[in-house]
Amino acid sequence: MILLHFLLDKLGMGAHSVAIIYVLSALLLSYYFYVNKPYSVNKSTSIWLNILVVGSGQFYLRQYKIGLIFLIFHLGFYFSLMFIGTILEDGVIMMLFVAPTVISAVYSNLTSNRVRERLHRNSMQEVAVRKYKLLVPYIERGIGFAPDTNILMHQALTLIAAFYDSNVHLFISKQVFKELEGLKKNKLPSVRNHAQIAFDIIELYQQENRLDLLDIPSSTYLMRNNLTNSNSDDRIIGSYLYALKEQRIPMLFLTNDKGARIIARNIGMPLQSV
């Protein structure tokens, strides 16, 4: 606001014009970010918005109540100076103008990362729900899920949604279990964390008697179905194929691996990517 006041003063515009332009800017920015909620936020953007118009950075971060408090305080103080006047010294007045800008910018700096993480979690949950809805028709037909390793590693929220919203059964190839054991010892913390979450999901289903661990079929069976024992994808798909064809268990192979999908289609294994 101080910057705006300085620029308009150079143009010969009075305090009332400054106030009108500032209020309109504040309302437009606040309304824009209230209606057009960003899916992701940036720390520097929120800080600069607060420097431009106090409280607008909070509206950008979806902190509407706090943004409104900053904005009302700032505008209220400005209008009180315009229409009532003050006996305060110029230095004190300047400090009272600058303080809300500094405080709102600092608040954005401290909270923007937390807001970004929350928005990311919400976005991931929305995506998981949409993916889960793709699987609902199969669940309604009594078909269980046979996930590939990549599904357990990267689509945990979808499997959790399926657990709490249905009674779907989970079938896990022992080859998948073996791969998860290896990933749990990976050097990268993020990989280890995803593997641990995968085991948490498996145990969640097991505790409700909604889990079956499937053996890897013999090499003879794999070869008879154009699969090999030397390929991990073949062993995973072979486990599910044996349960589907030989044990007559209705199941759907879940994978986001293009190679695994090609192999599964080639042998007639029902599948779905999520």
CSV table of C-alpha atoms in Angstrom, one decimal:
chain,number,residue,atom,x,y,z
A,1,MET,CA,0.0,0.0,0.0
A,2,ILE,CA,2.9,2.4,0.8
A,3,LEU,CA,4.3,1.7,-2.7
A,4,LEU,CA,1.0,2.4,-4.3
A,5,HIS,CA,0.6,5.6,-2.3
A,6,PHE,CA,4.1,6.8,-3.4
A,7,LEU,CA,3.4,6.1,-7.1
A,8,LEU,CA,0.0,7.7,-7.1
A,9,ASP,CA,1.4,10.7,-5.2
A,10,LYS,CA,3.9,11.2,-8.0
A,11,LEU,CA,0.9,11.2,-10.4
A,12,GLY,CA,-0.8,13.8,-8.4
A,13,MET,CA,-3.7,11.6,-7.1
A,14,GLY,CA,-5.0,12.1,-3.7
A,15,ALA,CA,-5.5,9.8,-0.6
A,16,HIS,CA,-9.0,9.0,-1.5
A,17,SER,CA,-8.0,7.7,-4.9
A,18,VAL,CA,-5.2,5.6,-3.3
A,19,ALA,CA,-7.8,4.1,-0.9
A,20,ILE,CA,-10.3,3.3,-3.6
A,21,ILE,CA,-7.6,1.7,-5.9
A,22,TYR,CA,-6.2,-0.3,-2.9
A,23,VAL,CA,-9.6,-1.5,-1.7
A,24,LEU,CA,-10.5,-2.6,-5.2
A,25,SER,CA,-7.2,-4.3,-5.6
A,26,ALA,CA,-7.7,-6.1,-2.3
A,27,LEU,CA,-11.2,-7.2,-3.1
A,28,LEU,CA,-10.3,-8.4,-6.6
A,29,LEU,CA,-7.3,-10.4,-5.5
A,30,SER,CA,-9.1,-11.9,-2.5
A,31,TYR,CA,-12.1,-12.8,-4.6
A,32,TYR,CA,-9.9,-14.2,-7.4
A,33,PHE,CA,-8.1,-16.6,-5.0
A,34,TYR,CA,-11.3,-17.5,-3.2
A,35,VAL,CA,-12.9,-18.6,-6.4
A,36,ASN,CA,-9.9,-19.9,-8.3
A,37,LYS,CA,-8.3,-22.1,-5.6
A,38,PRO,CA,-4.8,-23.1,-6.7
A,39,TYR,CA,-3.9,-26.8,-6.5
A,40,SER,CA,-0.4,-26.0,-5.5
A,41,VAL,CA,1.1,-22.9,-3.8
A,42,ASN,CA,4.4,-21.2,-3.9
A,43,LYS,CA,6.1,-19.5,-0.9
A,44,SER,CA,7.6,-16.6,-2.8
A,45,THR,CA,4.2,-15.9,-4.5
A,46,SER,CA,2.4,-15.7,-1.2
A,47,ILE,CA,5.0,-13.3,0.2
A,48,TRP,CA,5.0,-10.9,-2.8
A,49,LEU,CA,1.2,-10.9,-2.8
A,50,ASN,CA,1.2,-9.7,0.8
A,51,ILE,CA,3.7,-7.0,0.0
A,52,LEU,CA,1.4,-5.9,-2.8
A,53,VAL,CA,-1.8,-6.1,-0.8
A,54,VAL,CA,-1.9,-7.2,2.8
A,55,GLY,CA,-3.8,-10.4,3.3
A,56,SER,CA,-3.9,-11.4,-0.3
A,57,GLY,CA,-1.1,-13.9,0.3
A,58,GLN,CA,-3.3,-15.6,2.9
A,59,PHE,CA,-6.2,-15.8,0.5
A,60,TYR,CA,-3.8,-17.4,-2.0
A,61,LEU,CA,-2.9,-19.9,0.7
A,62,ARG,CA,-6.6,-20.5,1.4
A,63,GLN,CA,-6.2,-19.0,4.9
A,64,TYR,CA,-9.3,-16.8,4.4
A,65,LYS,CA,-10.0,-15.8,8.0
A,66,ILE,CA,-6.5,-14.8,8.7
A,67,GLY,CA,-6.3,-12.9,5.4
A,68,LEU,CA,-9.5,-11.1,6.2
A,69,ILE,CA,-8.2,-10.1,9.6
A,70,PHE,CA,-5.0,-8.7,8.1
A,71,LEU,CA,-6.9,-6.8,5.4
A,72,ILE,CA,-9.6,-5.3,7.7
A,73,PHE,CA,-6.9,-4.2,10.2
A,74,HIS,CA,-4.9,-2.5,7.5
A,75,LEU,CA,-7.8,-0.8,5.8
A,76,GLY,CA,-9.3,0.2,9.1
A,77,PHE,CA,-6.2,1.9,10.2
A,78,TYR,CA,-5.8,3.6,6.8
A,79,PHE,CA,-9.4,5.0,6.8
A,80,SER,CA,-9.1,6.1,10.4
A,81,LEU,CA,-6.1,8.2,9.4
A,82,MET,CA,-8.0,9.6,6.4
A,83,PHE,CA,-11.3,10.6,8.2
A,84,ILE,CA,-10.4,10.9,11.8
A,85,GLY,CA,-6.7,11.9,11.9
A,86,THR,CA,-4.2,11.1,14.5
A,87,ILE,CA,-1.7,12.7,16.9
A,88,LEU,CA,0.8,10.0,16.3
A,89,GLU,CA,4.3,10.8,15.0
A,90,ASP,CA,5.1,10.1,11.4
A,91,GLY,CA,7.5,7.3,12.3
A,92,VAL,CA,4.9,5.5,14.4
A,93,ILE,CA,2.3,5.9,11.6
A,94,MET,CA,4.8,4.4,9.1
A,95,MET,CA,5.5,1.5,11.4
A,96,LEU,CA,1.8,0.8,11.8
A,97,PHE,CA,1.5,0.8,8.0
A,98,VAL,CA,4.5,-1.5,7.5
A,99,ALA,CA,3.9,-3.9,10.4
A,100,PRO,CA,0.8,-5.7,8.9
A,101,THR,CA,2.7,-6.1,5.6
A,102,VAL,CA,5.7,-7.6,7.4
A,103,ILE,CA,3.6,-9.8,9.7
A,104,SER,CA,1.5,-11.2,6.9
A,105,ALA,CA,4.6,-11.9,4.7
A,106,VAL,CA,6.4,-13.6,7.6
A,107,TYR,CA,3.2,-15.6,8.4
A,108,SER,CA,3.1,-16.8,4.7
A,109,ASN,CA,6.8,-17.7,4.9
A,110,LEU,CA,6.2,-19.8,8.0
A,111,THR,CA,3.0,-21.6,6.9
A,112,SER,CA,3.3,-21.9,3.1
A,113,ASN,CA,5.1,-25.3,3.2
A,114,ARG,CA,2.5,-26.8,5.5
A,115,VAL,CA,-0.3,-25.5,3.3
A,116,ARG,CA,1.5,-26.9,0.2
A,117,GLU,CA,1.8,-30.3,1.9
A,118,ARG,CA,-1.8,-30.3,2.9
A,119,LEU,CA,-3.0,-29.4,-0.6
A,120,HIS,CA,-0.8,-32.2,-2.0
A,121,ARG,CA,-2.3,-34.7,0.3
A,122,ASN,CA,-5.8,-33.6,-0.6
A,123,SER,CA,-5.0,-33.8,-4.2
A,124,MET,CA,-3.6,-37.3,-3.8
A,125,GLN,CA,-6.7,-38.4,-2.0
A,126,GLU,CA,-8.9,-37.0,-4.7
A,127,VAL,CA,-6.9,-38.9,-7.4
A,128,ALA,CA,-7.1,-42.1,-5.3
A,129,VAL,CA,-10.9,-41.8,-5.0
A,130,ARG,CA,-11.2,-41.3,-8.8
A,131,LYS,CA,-9.0,-44.4,-9.4
A,132,TYR,CA,-10.9,-46.4,-6.9
A,133,LYS,CA,-14.2,-45.6,-8.7
A,134,LEU,CA,-12.7,-47.3,-11.8
A,135,LEU,CA,-12.5,-50.5,-9.7
A,136,VAL,CA,-16.0,-50.4,-8.2
A,137,PRO,CA,-17.7,-52.3,-11.1
A,138,TYR,CA,-15.3,-55.2,-10.6
A,139,ILE,CA,-15.9,-55.2,-6.8
A,140,GLU,CA,-19.6,-55.3,-7.3
A,141,ARG,CA,-19.2,-58.4,-9.4
A,142,GLY,CA,-17.2,-60.1,-6.6
A,143,ILE,CA,-13.8,-59.9,-8.3
A,144,GLY,CA,-10.8,-59.7,-6.1
A,145,PHE,CA,-7.6,-57.6,-6.7
A,146,ALA,CA,-4.3,-59.1,-7.6
A,147,PRO,CA,-1.8,-56.2,-7.4
A,148,ASP,CA,1.6,-55.9,-9.0
A,149,THR,CA,4.4,-54.6,-6.9
A,150,ASN,CA,4.2,-51.1,-8.4
A,151,ILE,CA,0.5,-50.8,-7.3
A,152,LEU,CA,1.4,-51.6,-3.7
A,153,MET,CA,4.3,-49.2,-3.8
A,154,HIS,CA,2.6,-46.2,-5.5
A,155,GLN,CA,-1.1,-46.6,-5.2
A,156,ALA,CA,-1.5,-47.2,-1.5
A,157,LEU,CA,-4.4,-44.7,-1.1
A,158,THR,CA,-6.4,-46.5,-3.8
A,159,LEU,CA,-6.1,-49.8,-2.0
A,160,ILE,CA,-6.9,-48.1,1.4
A,161,ALA,CA,-10.0,-46.6,-0.2
A,162,ALA,CA,-11.0,-50.0,-1.5
A,163,PHE,CA,-10.4,-51.5,2.0
A,164,TYR,CA,-12.7,-49.1,3.9
A,165,ASP,CA,-15.3,-48.7,1.2
A,166,SER,CA,-15.8,-52.4,0.3
A,167,ASN,CA,-15.2,-56.0,1.3
A,168,VAL,CA,-12.9,-56.7,-1.7
A,169,HIS,CA,-10.3,-59.5,-1.3
A,170,LEU,CA,-6.6,-59.0,-1.9
A,171,PHE,CA,-4.4,-61.7,-3.5
A,172,ILE,CA,-0.7,-61.2,-3.3
A,173,SER,CA,1.9,-63.3,-5.2
A,174,LYS,CA,4.8,-64.4,-3.1
A,175,GLN,CA,7.0,-62.9,-5.8
A,176,VAL,CA,5.5,-59.5,-5.0
A,177,PHE,CA,6.1,-60.2,-1.4
A,178,LYS,CA,9.7,-61.0,-2.1
A,179,GLU,CA,10.2,-57.9,-4.1
A,180,LEU,CA,8.8,-55.7,-1.4
A,181,GLU,CA,11.2,-57.4,1.1
A,182,GLY,CA,14.0,-56.3,-1.1
A,183,LEU,CA,12.7,-52.8,-1.5
A,184,LYS,CA,12.3,-52.4,2.2
A,185,LYS,CA,16.2,-52.6,2.4
A,186,ASN,CA,16.7,-50.1,-0.4
A,187,LYS,CA,19.3,-47.3,0.1
A,188,LEU,CA,16.7,-44.6,-0.7
A,189,PRO,CA,14.6,-43.6,2.3
A,190,SER,CA,11.6,-42.8,0.1
A,191,VAL,CA,11.7,-46.3,-1.4
A,192,ARG,CA,12.0,-48.0,2.0
A,193,ASN,CA,9.0,-45.9,3.2
A,194,HIS,CA,6.8,-46.9,0.3
A,195,ALA,CA,7.7,-50.5,0.8
A,196,GLN,CA,6.8,-50.3,4.5
A,197,ILE,CA,3.5,-48.7,3.7
A,198,ALA,CA,2.9,-51.6,1.2
A,199,PHE,CA,3.4,-54.1,4.0
A,200,ASP,CA,1.1,-52.1,6.3
A,201,ILE,CA,-1.7,-52.4,3.6
A,202,ILE,CA,-1.1,-56.1,3.2
A,203,GLU,CA,-1.3,-56.6,7.0
A,204,LEU,CA,-4.5,-54.4,7.1
A,205,TYR,CA,-6.2,-56.8,4.7
A,206,GLN,CA,-4.8,-59.8,6.5
A,207,GLN,CA,-6.2,-58.7,9.8
A,208,GLU,CA,-9.7,-58.7,8.3
A,209,ASN,CA,-9.2,-62.1,6.7
A,210,ARG,CA,-9.3,-60.5,3.2
A,211,LEU,CA,-5.8,-61.6,2.1
A,212,ASP,CA,-4.4,-64.6,0.4
A,213,LEU,CA,-0.7,-65.2,-0.4
A,214,LEU,CA,-0.3,-67.1,-3.6
A,215,ASP,CA,2.5,-69.5,-4.4
A,216,ILE,CA,4.6,-69.2,-7.6
A,217,PRO,CA,3.6,-72.0,-10.0
A,218,SER,CA,6.0,-74.6,-11.2
A,219,SER,CA,8.3,-73.9,-14.2
A,220,THR,CA,6.3,-76.5,-16.1
A,221,TYR,CA,3.1,-74.6,-15.6
A,222,LEU,CA,4.7,-71.3,-16.5
A,223,MET,CA,6.2,-72.6,-19.7
A,224,ARG,CA,2.9,-74.2,-20.7
A,225,ASN,CA,1.4,-70.7,-20.5
A,226,ASN,CA,4.2,-69.0,-22.4
A,227,LEU,CA,5.8,-67.7,-19.2
A,228,THR,CA,9.3,-68.2,-17.8
A,229,ASN,CA,10.6,-68.7,-14.3
A,230,SER,CA,13.5,-66.3,-14.9
A,231,ASN,CA,11.3,-63.2,-15.3
A,232,SER,CA,9.8,-61.7,-12.2
A,233,ASP,CA,6.8,-60.3,-14.0
A,234,ASP,CA,6.1,-63.8,-15.5
A,235,ARG,CA,6.3,-65.3,-12.0
A,236,ILE,CA,3.8,-62.7,-10.6
A,237,ILE,CA,1.4,-63.1,-13.5
A,238,GLY,CA,1.8,-66.9,-13.4
A,239,SER,CA,0.7,-66.9,-9.7
A,240,TYR,CA,-2.4,-65.0,-10.5
A,241,LEU,CA,-3.1,-66.9,-13.7
A,242,TYR,CA,-3.0,-70.2,-11.8
A,243,ALA,CA,-5.4,-69.0,-9.2
A,244,LEU,CA,-7.7,-67.6,-11.9
A,245,LYS,CA,-7.7,-70.6,-14.3
A,246,GLU,CA,-6.9,-73.6,-12.1
A,247,GLN,CA,-8.5,-72.6,-8.8
A,248,ARG,CA,-11.4,-70.7,-10.4
A,249,ILE,CA,-10.9,-67.6,-8.2
A,250,PRO,CA,-12.2,-64.4,-9.9
A,251,MET,CA,-9.5,-61.8,-9.8
A,252,LEU,CA,-8.3,-58.7,-11.6
A,253,PHE,CA,-4.6,-58.1,-12.1
A,254,LEU,CA,-3.7,-54.5,-11.2
A,255,THR,CA,-0.6,-53.0,-12.7
A,256,ASN,CA,0.8,-49.7,-14.1
A,257,ASP,CA,3.8,-51.5,-15.6
A,258,LYS,CA,3.4,-51.5,-19.4
A,259,GLY,CA,5.5,-54.6,-19.9
A,260,ALA,CA,3.5,-56.5,-17.4
A,261,ARG,CA,0.3,-55.4,-19.0
A,262,ILE,CA,1.5,-56.7,-22.4
A,263,ILE,CA,2.4,-60.1,-20.9
A,264,ALA,CA,-0.9,-60.4,-19.1
A,265,ARG,CA,-3.0,-59.5,-22.1
A,266,ASN,CA,-1.0,-62.0,-24.2
A,267,ILE,CA,-2.1,-64.9,-21.9
A,268,GLY,CA,-5.7,-63.7,-21.3
A,269,MET,CA,-5.2,-62.4,-17.8
A,270,PRO,CA,-7.9,-59.7,-16.9
A,271,LEU,CA,-6.2,-56.5,-15.9
A,272,GLN,CA,-6.7,-52.9,-15.0
A,273,SER,CA,-4.2,-50.0,-14.6
A,274,VAL,CA,-4.8,-47.4,-11.9
